[in-house]
Each structure stands twice: as structure tokens, then as C-alpha cells.
Coordinates of C-alpha atoms in Angstrom, one line a residue:
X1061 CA 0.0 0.0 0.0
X1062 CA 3.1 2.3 0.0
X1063 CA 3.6 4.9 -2.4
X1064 CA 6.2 4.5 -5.2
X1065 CA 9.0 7.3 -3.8
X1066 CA 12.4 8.3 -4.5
X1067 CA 14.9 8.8 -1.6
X1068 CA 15.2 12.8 -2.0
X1069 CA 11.2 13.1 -1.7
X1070 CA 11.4 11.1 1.4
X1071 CA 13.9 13.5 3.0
X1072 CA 12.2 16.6 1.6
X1073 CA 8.6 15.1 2.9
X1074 CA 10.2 14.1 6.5
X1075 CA 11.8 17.9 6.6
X1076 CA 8.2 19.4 6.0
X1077 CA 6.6 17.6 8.9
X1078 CA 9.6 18.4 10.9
X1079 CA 11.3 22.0 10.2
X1080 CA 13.5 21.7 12.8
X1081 CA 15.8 19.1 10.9
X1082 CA 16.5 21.8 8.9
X1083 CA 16.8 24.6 11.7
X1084 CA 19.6 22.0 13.4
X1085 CA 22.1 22.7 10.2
X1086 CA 23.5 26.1 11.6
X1087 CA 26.6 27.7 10.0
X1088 CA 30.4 26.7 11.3
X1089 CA 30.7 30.4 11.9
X1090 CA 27.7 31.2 14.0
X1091 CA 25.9 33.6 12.0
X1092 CA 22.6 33.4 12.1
X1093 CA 21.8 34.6 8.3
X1094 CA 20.3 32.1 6.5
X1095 CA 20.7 31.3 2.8
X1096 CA 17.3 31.0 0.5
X1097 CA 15.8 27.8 -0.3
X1098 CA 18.6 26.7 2.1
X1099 CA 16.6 23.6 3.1
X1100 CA 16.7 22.4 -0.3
X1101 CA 20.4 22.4 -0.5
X1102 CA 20.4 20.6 2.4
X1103 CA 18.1 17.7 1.7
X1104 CA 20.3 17.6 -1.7
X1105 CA 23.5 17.0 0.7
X1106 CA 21.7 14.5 2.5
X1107 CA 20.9 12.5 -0.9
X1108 CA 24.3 12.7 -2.0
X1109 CA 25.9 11.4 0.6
X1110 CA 24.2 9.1 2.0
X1111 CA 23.7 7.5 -1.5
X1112 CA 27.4 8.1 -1.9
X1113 CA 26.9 9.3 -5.3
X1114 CA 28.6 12.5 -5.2
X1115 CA 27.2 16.0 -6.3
X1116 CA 27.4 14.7 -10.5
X1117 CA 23.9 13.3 -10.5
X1118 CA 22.2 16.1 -7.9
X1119 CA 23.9 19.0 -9.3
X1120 CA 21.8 21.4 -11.7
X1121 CA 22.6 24.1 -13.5
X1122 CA 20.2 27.0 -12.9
X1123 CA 19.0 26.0 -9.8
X1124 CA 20.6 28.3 -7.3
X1125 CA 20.1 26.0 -4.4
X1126 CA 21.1 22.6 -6.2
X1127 CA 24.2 24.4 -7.4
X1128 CA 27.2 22.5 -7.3
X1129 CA 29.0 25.1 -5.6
X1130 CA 26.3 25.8 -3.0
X1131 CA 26.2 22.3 -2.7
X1132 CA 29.6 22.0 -1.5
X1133 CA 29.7 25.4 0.7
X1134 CA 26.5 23.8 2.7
X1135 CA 28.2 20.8 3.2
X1136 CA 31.4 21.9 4.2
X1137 CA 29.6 24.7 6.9
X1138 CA 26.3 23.3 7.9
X1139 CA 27.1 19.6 8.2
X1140 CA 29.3 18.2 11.4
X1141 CA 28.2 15.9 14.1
X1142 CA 27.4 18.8 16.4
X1143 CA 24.3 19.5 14.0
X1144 CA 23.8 16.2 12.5
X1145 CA 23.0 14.8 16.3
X1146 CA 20.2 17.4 16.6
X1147 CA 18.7 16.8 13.5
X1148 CA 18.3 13.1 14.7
X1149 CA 16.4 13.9 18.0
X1150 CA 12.7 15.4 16.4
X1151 CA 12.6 12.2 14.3
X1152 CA 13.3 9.9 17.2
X1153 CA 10.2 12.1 19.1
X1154 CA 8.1 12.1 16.1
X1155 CA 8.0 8.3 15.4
X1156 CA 7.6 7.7 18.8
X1157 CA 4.1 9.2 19.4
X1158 CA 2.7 6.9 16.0
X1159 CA 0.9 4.1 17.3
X1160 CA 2.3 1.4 15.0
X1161 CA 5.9 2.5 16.7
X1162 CA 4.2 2.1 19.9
X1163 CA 3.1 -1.4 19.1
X1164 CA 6.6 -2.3 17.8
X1165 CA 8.0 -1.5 21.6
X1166 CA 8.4 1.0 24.4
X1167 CA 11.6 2.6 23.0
X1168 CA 14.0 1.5 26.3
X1169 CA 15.5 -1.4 24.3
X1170 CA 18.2 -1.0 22.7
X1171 CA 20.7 -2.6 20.0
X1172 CA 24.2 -2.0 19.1
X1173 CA 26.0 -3.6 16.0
X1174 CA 28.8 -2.5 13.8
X1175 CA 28.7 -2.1 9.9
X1176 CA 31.9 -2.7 8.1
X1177 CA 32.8 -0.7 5.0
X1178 CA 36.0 -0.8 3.0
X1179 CA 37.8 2.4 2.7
X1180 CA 40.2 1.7 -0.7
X1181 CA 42.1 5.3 -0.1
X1182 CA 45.0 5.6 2.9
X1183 CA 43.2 6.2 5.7
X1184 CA 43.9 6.7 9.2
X1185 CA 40.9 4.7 11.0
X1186 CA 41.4 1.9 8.0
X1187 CA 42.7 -1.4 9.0
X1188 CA 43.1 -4.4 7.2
X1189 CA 40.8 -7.1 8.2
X1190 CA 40.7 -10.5 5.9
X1191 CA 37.6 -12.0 7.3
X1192 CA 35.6 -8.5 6.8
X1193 CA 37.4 -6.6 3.9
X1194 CA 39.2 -9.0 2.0
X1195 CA 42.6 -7.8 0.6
X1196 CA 41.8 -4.6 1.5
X1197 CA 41.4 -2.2 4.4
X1198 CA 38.2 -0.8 6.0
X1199 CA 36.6 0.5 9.3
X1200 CA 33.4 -0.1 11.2
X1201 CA 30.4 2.1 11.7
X1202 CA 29.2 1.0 15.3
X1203 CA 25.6 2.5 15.7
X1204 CA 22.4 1.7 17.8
X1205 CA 18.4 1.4 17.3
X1206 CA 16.0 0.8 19.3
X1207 CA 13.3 -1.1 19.7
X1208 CA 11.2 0.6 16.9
X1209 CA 13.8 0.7 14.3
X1210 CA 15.1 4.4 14.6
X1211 CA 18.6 5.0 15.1
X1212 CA 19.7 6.5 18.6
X1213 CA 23.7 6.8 17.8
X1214 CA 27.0 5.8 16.2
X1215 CA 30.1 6.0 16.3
X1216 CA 33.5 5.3 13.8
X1217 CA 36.1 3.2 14.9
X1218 CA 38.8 1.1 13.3
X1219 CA 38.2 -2.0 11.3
X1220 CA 40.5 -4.3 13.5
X1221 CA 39.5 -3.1 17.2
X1222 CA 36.8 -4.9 19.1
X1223 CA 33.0 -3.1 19.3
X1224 CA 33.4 -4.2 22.8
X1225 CA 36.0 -0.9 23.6
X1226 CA 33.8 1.3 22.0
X1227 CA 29.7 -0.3 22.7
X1228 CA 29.8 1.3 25.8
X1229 CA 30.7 4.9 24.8
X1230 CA 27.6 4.7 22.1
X1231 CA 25.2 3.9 24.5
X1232 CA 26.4 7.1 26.3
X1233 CA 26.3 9.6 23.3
X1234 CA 22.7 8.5 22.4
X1235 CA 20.8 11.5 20.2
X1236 CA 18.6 12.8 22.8
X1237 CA 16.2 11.0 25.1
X1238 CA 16.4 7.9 28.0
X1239 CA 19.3 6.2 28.4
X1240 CA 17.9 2.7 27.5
X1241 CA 16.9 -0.1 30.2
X1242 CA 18.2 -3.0 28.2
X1243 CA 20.9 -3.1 25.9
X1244 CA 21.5 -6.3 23.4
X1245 CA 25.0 -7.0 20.9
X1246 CA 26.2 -9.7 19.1
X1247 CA 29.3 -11.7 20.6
X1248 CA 31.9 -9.1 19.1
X1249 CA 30.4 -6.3 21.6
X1250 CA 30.7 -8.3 24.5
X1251 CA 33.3 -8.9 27.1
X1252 CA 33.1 -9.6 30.5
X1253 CA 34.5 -5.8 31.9
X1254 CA 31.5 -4.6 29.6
X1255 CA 28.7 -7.1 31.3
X1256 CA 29.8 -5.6 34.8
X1257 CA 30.2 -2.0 33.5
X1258 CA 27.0 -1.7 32.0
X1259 CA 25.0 -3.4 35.0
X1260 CA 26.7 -1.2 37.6
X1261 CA 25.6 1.8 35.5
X1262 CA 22.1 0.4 35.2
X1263 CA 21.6 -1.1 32.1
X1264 CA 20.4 -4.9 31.4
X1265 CA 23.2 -6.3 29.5
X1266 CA 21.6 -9.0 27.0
X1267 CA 24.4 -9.8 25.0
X1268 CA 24.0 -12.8 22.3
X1269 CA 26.6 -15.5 22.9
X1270 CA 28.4 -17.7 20.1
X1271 CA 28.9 -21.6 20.9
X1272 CA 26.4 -21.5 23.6
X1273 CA 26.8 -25.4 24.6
X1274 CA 30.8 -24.0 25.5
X1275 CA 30.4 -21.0 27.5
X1276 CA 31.8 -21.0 31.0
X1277 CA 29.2 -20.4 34.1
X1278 CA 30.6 -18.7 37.1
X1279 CA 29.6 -19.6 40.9
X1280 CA 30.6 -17.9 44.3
X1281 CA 30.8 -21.2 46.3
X1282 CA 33.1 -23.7 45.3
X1283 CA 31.4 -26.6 47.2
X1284 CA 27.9 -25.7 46.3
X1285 CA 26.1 -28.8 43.5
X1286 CA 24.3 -27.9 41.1
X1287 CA 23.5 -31.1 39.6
X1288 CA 23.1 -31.6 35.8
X1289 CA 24.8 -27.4 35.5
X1290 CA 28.1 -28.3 37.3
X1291 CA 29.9 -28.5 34.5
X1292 CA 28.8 -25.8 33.1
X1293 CA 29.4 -23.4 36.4
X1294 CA 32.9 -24.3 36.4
X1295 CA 34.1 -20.7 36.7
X1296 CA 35.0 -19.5 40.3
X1297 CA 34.2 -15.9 41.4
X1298 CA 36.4 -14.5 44.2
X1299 CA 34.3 -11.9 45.9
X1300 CA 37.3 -10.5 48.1
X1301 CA 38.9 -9.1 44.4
X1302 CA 35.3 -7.1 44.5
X1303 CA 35.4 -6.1 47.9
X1304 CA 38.9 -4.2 47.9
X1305 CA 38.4 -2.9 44.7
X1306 CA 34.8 -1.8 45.2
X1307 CA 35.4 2.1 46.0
X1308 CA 37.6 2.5 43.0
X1309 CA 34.8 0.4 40.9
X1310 CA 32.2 3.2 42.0
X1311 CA 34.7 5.7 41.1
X1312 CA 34.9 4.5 37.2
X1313 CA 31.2 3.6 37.0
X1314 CA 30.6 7.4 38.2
X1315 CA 33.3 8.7 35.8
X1316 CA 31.8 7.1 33.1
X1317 CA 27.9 7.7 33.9
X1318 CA 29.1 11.7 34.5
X1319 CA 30.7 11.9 30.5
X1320 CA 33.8 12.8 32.8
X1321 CA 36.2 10.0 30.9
X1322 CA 35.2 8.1 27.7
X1323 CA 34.3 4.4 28.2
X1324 CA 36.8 3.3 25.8
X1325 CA 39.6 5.3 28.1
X1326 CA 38.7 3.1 31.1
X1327 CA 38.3 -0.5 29.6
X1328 CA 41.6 -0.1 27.8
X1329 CA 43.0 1.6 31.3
X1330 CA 41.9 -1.8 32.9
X1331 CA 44.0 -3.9 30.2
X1332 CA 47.5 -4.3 30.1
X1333 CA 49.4 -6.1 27.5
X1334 CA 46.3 -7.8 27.0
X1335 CA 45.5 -9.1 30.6
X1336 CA 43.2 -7.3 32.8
X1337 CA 45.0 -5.2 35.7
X1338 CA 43.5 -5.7 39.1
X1339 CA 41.0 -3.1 38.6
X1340 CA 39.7 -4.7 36.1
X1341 CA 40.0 -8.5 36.9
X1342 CA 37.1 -7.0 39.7
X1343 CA 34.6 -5.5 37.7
X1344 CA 34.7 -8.8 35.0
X1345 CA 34.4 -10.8 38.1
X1346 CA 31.2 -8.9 39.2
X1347 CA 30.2 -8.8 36.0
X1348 CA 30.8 -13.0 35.5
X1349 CA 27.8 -12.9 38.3
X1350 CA 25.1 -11.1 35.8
X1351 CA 26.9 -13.0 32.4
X1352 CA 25.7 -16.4 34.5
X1353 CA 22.3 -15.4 35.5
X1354 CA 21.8 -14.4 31.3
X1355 CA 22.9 -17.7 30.2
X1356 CA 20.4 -19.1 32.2
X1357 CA 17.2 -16.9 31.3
X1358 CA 18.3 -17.5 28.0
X1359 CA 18.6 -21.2 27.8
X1360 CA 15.6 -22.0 31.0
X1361 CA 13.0 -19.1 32.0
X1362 CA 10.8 -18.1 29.4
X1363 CA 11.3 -18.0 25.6
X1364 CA 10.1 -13.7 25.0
X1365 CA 13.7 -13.7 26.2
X1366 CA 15.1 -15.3 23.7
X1367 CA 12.4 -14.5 21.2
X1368 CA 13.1 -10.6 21.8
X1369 CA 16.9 -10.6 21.7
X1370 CA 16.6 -12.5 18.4
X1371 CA 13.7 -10.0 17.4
X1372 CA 15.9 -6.9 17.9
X1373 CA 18.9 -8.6 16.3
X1374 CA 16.8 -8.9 12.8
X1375 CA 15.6 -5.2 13.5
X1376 CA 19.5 -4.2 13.0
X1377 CA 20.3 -6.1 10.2
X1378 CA 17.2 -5.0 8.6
X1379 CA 18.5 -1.2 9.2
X1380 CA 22.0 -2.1 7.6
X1381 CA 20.1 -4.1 4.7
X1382 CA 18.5 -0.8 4.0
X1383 CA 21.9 1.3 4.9
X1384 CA 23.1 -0.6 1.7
X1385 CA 20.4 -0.1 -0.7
X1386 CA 20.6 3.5 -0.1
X1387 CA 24.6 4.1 0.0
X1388 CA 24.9 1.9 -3.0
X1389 CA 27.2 4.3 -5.1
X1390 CA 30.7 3.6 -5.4
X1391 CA 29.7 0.1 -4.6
X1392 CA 29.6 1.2 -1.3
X1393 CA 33.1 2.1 -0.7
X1394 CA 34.0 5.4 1.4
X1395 CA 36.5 7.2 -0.2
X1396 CA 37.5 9.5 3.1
X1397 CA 41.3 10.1 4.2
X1398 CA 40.0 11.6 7.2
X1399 CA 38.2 10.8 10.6
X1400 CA 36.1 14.0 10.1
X1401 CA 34.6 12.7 6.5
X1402 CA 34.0 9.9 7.5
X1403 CA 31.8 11.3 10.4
X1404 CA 30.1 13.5 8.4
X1405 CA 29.2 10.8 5.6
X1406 CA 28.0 8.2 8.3
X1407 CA 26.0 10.6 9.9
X1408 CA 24.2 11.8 6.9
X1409 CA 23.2 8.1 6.2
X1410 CA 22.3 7.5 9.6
X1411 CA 20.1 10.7 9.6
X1412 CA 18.4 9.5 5.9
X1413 CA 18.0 6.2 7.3
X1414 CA 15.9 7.7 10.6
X1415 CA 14.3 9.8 7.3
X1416 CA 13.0 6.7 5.6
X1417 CA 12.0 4.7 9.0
X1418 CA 9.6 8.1 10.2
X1419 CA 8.4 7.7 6.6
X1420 CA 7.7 3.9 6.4
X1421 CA 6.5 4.3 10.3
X1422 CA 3.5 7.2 9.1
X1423 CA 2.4 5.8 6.0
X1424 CA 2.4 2.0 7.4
X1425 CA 0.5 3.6 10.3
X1426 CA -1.8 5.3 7.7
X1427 CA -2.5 1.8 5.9
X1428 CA -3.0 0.4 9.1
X1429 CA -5.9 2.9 10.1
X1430 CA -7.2 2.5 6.4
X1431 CA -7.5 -1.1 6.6
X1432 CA -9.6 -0.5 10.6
X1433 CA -11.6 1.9 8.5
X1434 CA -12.5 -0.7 6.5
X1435 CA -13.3 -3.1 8.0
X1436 CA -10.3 -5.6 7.7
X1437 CA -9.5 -7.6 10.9
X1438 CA -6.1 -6.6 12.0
X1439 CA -3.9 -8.9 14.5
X1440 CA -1.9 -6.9 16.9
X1441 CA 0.9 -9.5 17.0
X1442 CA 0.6 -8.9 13.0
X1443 CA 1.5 -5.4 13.7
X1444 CA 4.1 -5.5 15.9
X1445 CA 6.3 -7.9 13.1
X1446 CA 5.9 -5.2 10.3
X1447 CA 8.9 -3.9 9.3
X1448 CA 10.2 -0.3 9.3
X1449 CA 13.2 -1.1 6.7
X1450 CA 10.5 -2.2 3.9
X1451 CA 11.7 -0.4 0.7
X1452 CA 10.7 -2.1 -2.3
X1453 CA 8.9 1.4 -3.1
X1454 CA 12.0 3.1 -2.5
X1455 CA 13.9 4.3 -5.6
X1456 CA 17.5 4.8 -5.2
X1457 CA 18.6 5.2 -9.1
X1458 CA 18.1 7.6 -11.8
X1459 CA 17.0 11.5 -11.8
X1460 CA 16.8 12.5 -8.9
X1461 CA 13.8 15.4 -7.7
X1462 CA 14.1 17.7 -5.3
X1463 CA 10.1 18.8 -5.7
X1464 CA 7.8 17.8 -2.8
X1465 CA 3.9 17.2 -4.5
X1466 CA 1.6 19.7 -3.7
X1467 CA -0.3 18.2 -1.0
X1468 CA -2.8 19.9 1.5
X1469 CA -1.4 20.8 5.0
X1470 CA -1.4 18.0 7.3
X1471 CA -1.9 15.3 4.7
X1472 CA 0.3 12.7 3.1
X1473 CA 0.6 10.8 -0.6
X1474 CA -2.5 8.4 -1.8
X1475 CA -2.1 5.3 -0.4
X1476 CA -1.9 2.4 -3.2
X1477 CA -4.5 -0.5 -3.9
X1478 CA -3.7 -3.6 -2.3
X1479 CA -5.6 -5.7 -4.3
X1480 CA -4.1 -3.9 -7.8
X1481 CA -1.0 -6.0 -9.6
X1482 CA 2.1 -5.0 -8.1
X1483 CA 4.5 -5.5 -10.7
X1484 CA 7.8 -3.4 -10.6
X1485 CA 7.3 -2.2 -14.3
X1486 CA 3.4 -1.4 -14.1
X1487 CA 1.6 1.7 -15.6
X1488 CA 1.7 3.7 -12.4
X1489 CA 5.4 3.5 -11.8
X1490 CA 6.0 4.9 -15.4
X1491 CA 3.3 7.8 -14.7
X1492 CA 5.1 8.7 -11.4
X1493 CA 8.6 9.1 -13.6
X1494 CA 6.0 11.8 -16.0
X1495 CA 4.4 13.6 -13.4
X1496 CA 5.5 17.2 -13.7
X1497 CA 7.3 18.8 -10.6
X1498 CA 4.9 20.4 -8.2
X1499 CA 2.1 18.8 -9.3
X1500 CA -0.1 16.6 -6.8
X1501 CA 1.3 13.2 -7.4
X1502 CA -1.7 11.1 -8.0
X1503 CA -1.8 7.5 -8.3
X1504 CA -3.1 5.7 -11.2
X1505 CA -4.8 3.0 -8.8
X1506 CA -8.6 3.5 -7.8
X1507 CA -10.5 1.5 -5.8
X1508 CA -10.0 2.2 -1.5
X1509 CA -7.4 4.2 -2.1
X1510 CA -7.4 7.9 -1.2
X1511 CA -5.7 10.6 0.9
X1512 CA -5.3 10.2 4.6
X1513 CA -4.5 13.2 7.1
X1514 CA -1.3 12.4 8.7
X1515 CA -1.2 11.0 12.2
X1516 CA -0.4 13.9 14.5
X1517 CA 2.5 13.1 17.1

């Protein structure tokens, strides 16, 4: 029931119902003049980039905002992490207040996962990695979602280092909102410092675990039987390393929870030459305690535990499936020498990707409230497994138009006919290619569809 839509109508769409996105982009020099049509040029930025096409195919002549010179001047003085952060935080609010998002979870779970993209040009946050980049060198975009698809945060780090160093700072530098209850990472995110960190700073640490059947339980008393699970609590926790190390523990956890040091700083401080110091032989030994307890909830109490880990798991890949649909040019190799670049590129396409999930979120919200109107029996559990990555009607290729249809204030595109053919060469995908810019972009369907008001947030 989607609309057929290319990627710079999404962001220009998204940017109407929100004009603070826009407001966020303020110039590197702090004036406070503002260029004309300047949101344009910005939402032309944001389709370069994140499609990593390059100004070539967005660029026209004529156009005083889609200038290719204006193009570049907004990018190199309105984009930066300090404004692209911003921008991020009226999406995450507006998708929250849809219902459909509300079905899909409460927002205080959390997921954190690393892309990997090869970077073919010297680089200083390149490393070679066989198993992820081949012969050649890359780095690793570590971001977090939550529970309802939107990205919260990210961060780049090198392709060889483990997420683990880093998971920790991401959760901390969130764009806006909660800090979240319950945080869950694949095995290359985990460590045992990082299970005791994160519970002593409040957060459920829900970490998936590779080779299950081989990972070590931990118990406090050595003579203590526990039947059929002896072997697998093996491990032996010595509380006294907790007890004299518990004031400077606090201190850390405080440091940390306060933005005073970086995460990263203190789990590489409690390493040395690859074996934990003292310090840090304590807080994996506290946090061995809560690694135990997870194991077991995962394999014994109840399977929502396991069910919801492995549901937020598929929500990430399902965001990074779509991450490379989107930055598809260059066959999806960054071309940055710098740190800085490769900020700025990877926080344009986690911006357009929070663009496209608020877009996917309204107008699956609006089919959802057409098909109640109707009549058609809906299944909450139904809802709750749609998908806010879905972008089959999401064109990435050809001409790109920077034109939003002329719709009425508080209302959003025609919805399209279920029960019509949905071929990928049809009539109404060559009519949309037609229609002349500014003109209300009608579809060629009839039947139930029509225009819906969009849901207020």
C-alpha cells in the first residue's frame, strides 16, 4: 500500500513535517543569516551522501540552491556531528508518538551492531581485516536502534578493534532522550568488563553469545552442587577481588555515567598487555555474576527472552540491509582520508535512514488505520512484526527530484491498492517518472485508495 518514492522526496517530505531538521544545520561560523531555499540544499546533501553518489547526478545548472557550488559550501559549513545529532532527535520524538511504533515496543531497548565498510584510499581509522574486507582495508560504523527501528547513535572506529572498547561509549552519546533499560550485541560487543560496567551503571546487559553449549558459568561457592549445570558453572568468582576494589569500581562507574572520561579510556586503562590489571580482573568478576544469571534466562526461564533478543537482532540487520540499498554508489566504498569525513558521511546516512524509518513508520500507520476503517481484521501481533526497513517502493537510481507534490497541509501521498498488480514495471510506476514537478502526485490506482490526514505526534 506504500507509495512508489524516491529517496530525495522522502527527506524533503520528513523535513516538512519536521522544520526543525533543517533549523539544526546552523553555519560553522555562527551567524545566524540564513541562505534562500537553504533547506533544499540541504536535503540535496543528504541524498548525495548518504547514497554516496557525489554531487554529479544532484547538481543542476540554474537551480541556485542545487548548485554544485552551493552544494559543497552547505556541506562543508552546515554539516558536522554537532548539527547532525540534533537533526536526529525530532525524528526519534516524532515516530515515537505513532501508534504502529508504539506497538513495535516501548523505545528503552536498545541494539548496538557495527557495519563494516572498505575504505580503498590511505586512511587513518582503515585497518586491514581478511575476514571482513578482503585484501583490503576498511573501518566499522558501530551504531544503535531501538526497539522501533530508529537510530539513537554511532560511532566510527577502526576496522581491527573490538566493538566491545567502544559499545559502551555509544550507548552514552545517544541522540537525545532515556538512556535505555536494556541493551543487546552480538558476541563481538561483549566482554566480561562490559557485562559488569553496564550493570553497575544500570543497564540490562543481554548480550548474544556464540557456541552457547561452550560458554563458562561462574559460581561464588566452590562446594555448592548444582546437579546436571556443574559443569557448566565451572568458573569461580572471588568476591574479596570485589570487595577491595569496590570504591575505586564506584569511582569508574561514576566517571563514566558523568561523560567525565570516555568508556573506551577506562576499559583499555583496565587492560595491560592484554591481561586485565587488578581493577579490572574485579569489575569482570562482578560482572561474570550477571553474564551467569543471562545464560540461564536465555537457555531455561521463558522463551520472549530469547524471542526478543533475536527480534531486535533482525531489527539491525534490517536497518543495515537498507543502509546498503541506499549508499549503493561507489559500490559502497568510502572514499575518506580523514576521521572527520567519514563522520560527516555516516552521519548523513544514519540521519536519511531515521528519514526513511519516520516515513515507512506514518504511512504503514496510515494503511494500518485505512485497513480498521475498512473493515479488515487486524492482529496486533501482526502489527508488531511489520517492518520499518521495507523499501521495495523506494527508488535509489536515476534523476533524482528535489520537488515535494503539492499536497494539503497535514496530509500525506495516496495510499496504493492492495488488491491492484504489483508489478515493478506497471503503468503507475512509469506515470510517477511523468508527473511534472509540483504537481499533486496522484496514483493511477482507484478502488480504497485515497488521501489520509497524517497522524499527528
Amino acid at each position: 500500500m506504500l507509495p512508489r518514492v524516491d529517496l530525495p522526496e522522502v527527506i524533503l517530505e520528513v523535513m516538512s513535517w519536521e522544520p526543525s531538521l533543517a533549523e539544526a544545520f546552523t553555519a560553522v561560523s555562527g551567524g545566524r543569516s540564513r541562505l534562500e531555499d537553504l533547506p533544499i540544499s540541504i536535503a540535496a546533501c543528504l541524498a548525495a551522501h548518504s547514497m554516496n553518489v557525489g554531487y554529479r547526478p544532484i547538481a543542476k545548472n540554474g537551480v541556485p540552491a542545487l548548485e554544485r557550488s552551493r552544494l559543497s559550501h552547505v556541506f562543508q559549513n552546515y554539516f558536522r556531528p554537532e548539527t547532525l545529532a540534533p537533526a536526529n532527535v525530532p525524528l526519534v520524538a516524532r515516530q515515537a508518538g505513532l501508534g504502529l511504533a508504539q506497538a513495535w515496543g516501548g523505545g528503552m531497548v536498545a541494539a548496538v551492531d557495527g557495519m563494516r565498510f572498505i575504505v580503498p584510499v590511505p586512511a587513518a581509522f582503515a585497518r586491514p581485516n581478511r575476514k571482513f574486507f578482503g585484501s583490503k582495508r576498511g573501518m566499522t560504523w558501530l551504531n544503535a536502534i531501538n526497539d522501533r527501528g530508529i537510530g539513537r547513535g554511532a560511532k566510527v572506529v577502526s576496522g581491527t578493534v573490538r566493538d566491545s572498547l567502544h559499545m559502551v561509549d555509544v550507548i552514552f552519546g545517544l541522540d537525545g532522550g532515556e538512556l535505555p533499560e536494556i541493551v543487546v550485541t552480538d558476541t563481538g560487543s561483549y566482554s566480561d568488563v562490559v557485562f559488569g560496567l553496564l550493570e553497575l551503571l544500570g543497564i540490562s546487559y543481554r548480550p548474544a553469545l556464540a557456541d552457547l553449549p561452550d560458554q563458562k558459568g561462574w559460581r561464588i561457592n566452590a562446594d555448592a552442587g548444582y546437579g546436571a549445570l556443574n559443569t557448566f558453572a565451572r568458573g569461580k568468582i572471588d568476591l574479596r577481588k570485589v570487595r577491595r576494589n569496590w570504591e575505586d569500581i564506584l569511582r569508574v562507574v561514576a566517571s563514566i555515567y558523568t561523560g567525565t572520561v570516555r568508556a573506551y579510556d577506562v576499559v583499555t586503562m583496565l587492560q595491560r598487555d592484554g591481561h586485565p590489571t587488578a581493577l579490572g580482573e574485579a569489575i569482570a568478576a562482578y560482572g561474570r555474576i550477571f553474564k551467569s544469571l543471562h545464560i540461564l534466562a536465555y537457555i531455561d526461564v521463558d522463551e520472549t527472552y530469547r524471542r526478543d533478543i533475536k527480534h531486535i537482532r533482525n531489527l539491525q540487520e534490517g536497518r543495515h540491509s537498507l543502509a546498503r540499498k541506499i549508499c549503493h554508489g561507489k559500490k559502497g566504498e568510502l572514499y575518506h582520508r580523514y576521521q572527520r569525513g567519514l563522520e560527516n558521511q555516516l552521519g548523513v546516512l544514519g540521519l536519511v535512514l531515521n528519514c526513511g524509518v519516520l516515513w515507512n513508520t506514518v504511512y504503514l500507520d496510515a494503511a494500518v488505520q485505512q485497513l480498521r476503517a475498512q473493515g479488515y481484521p487486524l492482529r496486533e501481533e501482526d502489527m508488531a512484526r511489520l517492518s520499518p526497513f521495507v523499501s521495495k517502493h523506494l527508488g535509489v537510481h536515476g534523476a533524482y527530484s528535489f520537488a515535494l507534490p503539492d499536497l494539503p497541509p497535514g496530509a500525506i501521498r495516496e495510499l496504493r491498492d492492495p488488491n491492484a498488480a504489483d508489478d515493478d514495471e506497471d503503468e503507475d510506476d512509469k506515470t510517477y517518472r511523468g508527473v511534472p514537478s509540483g504537481q499533486l502526485l496522484k496514483t493511477v490506482l482507484t478502488g480504497t485508495a485515497r488521501r489520509c490526514r497524517l497522524p499527528r505526534a
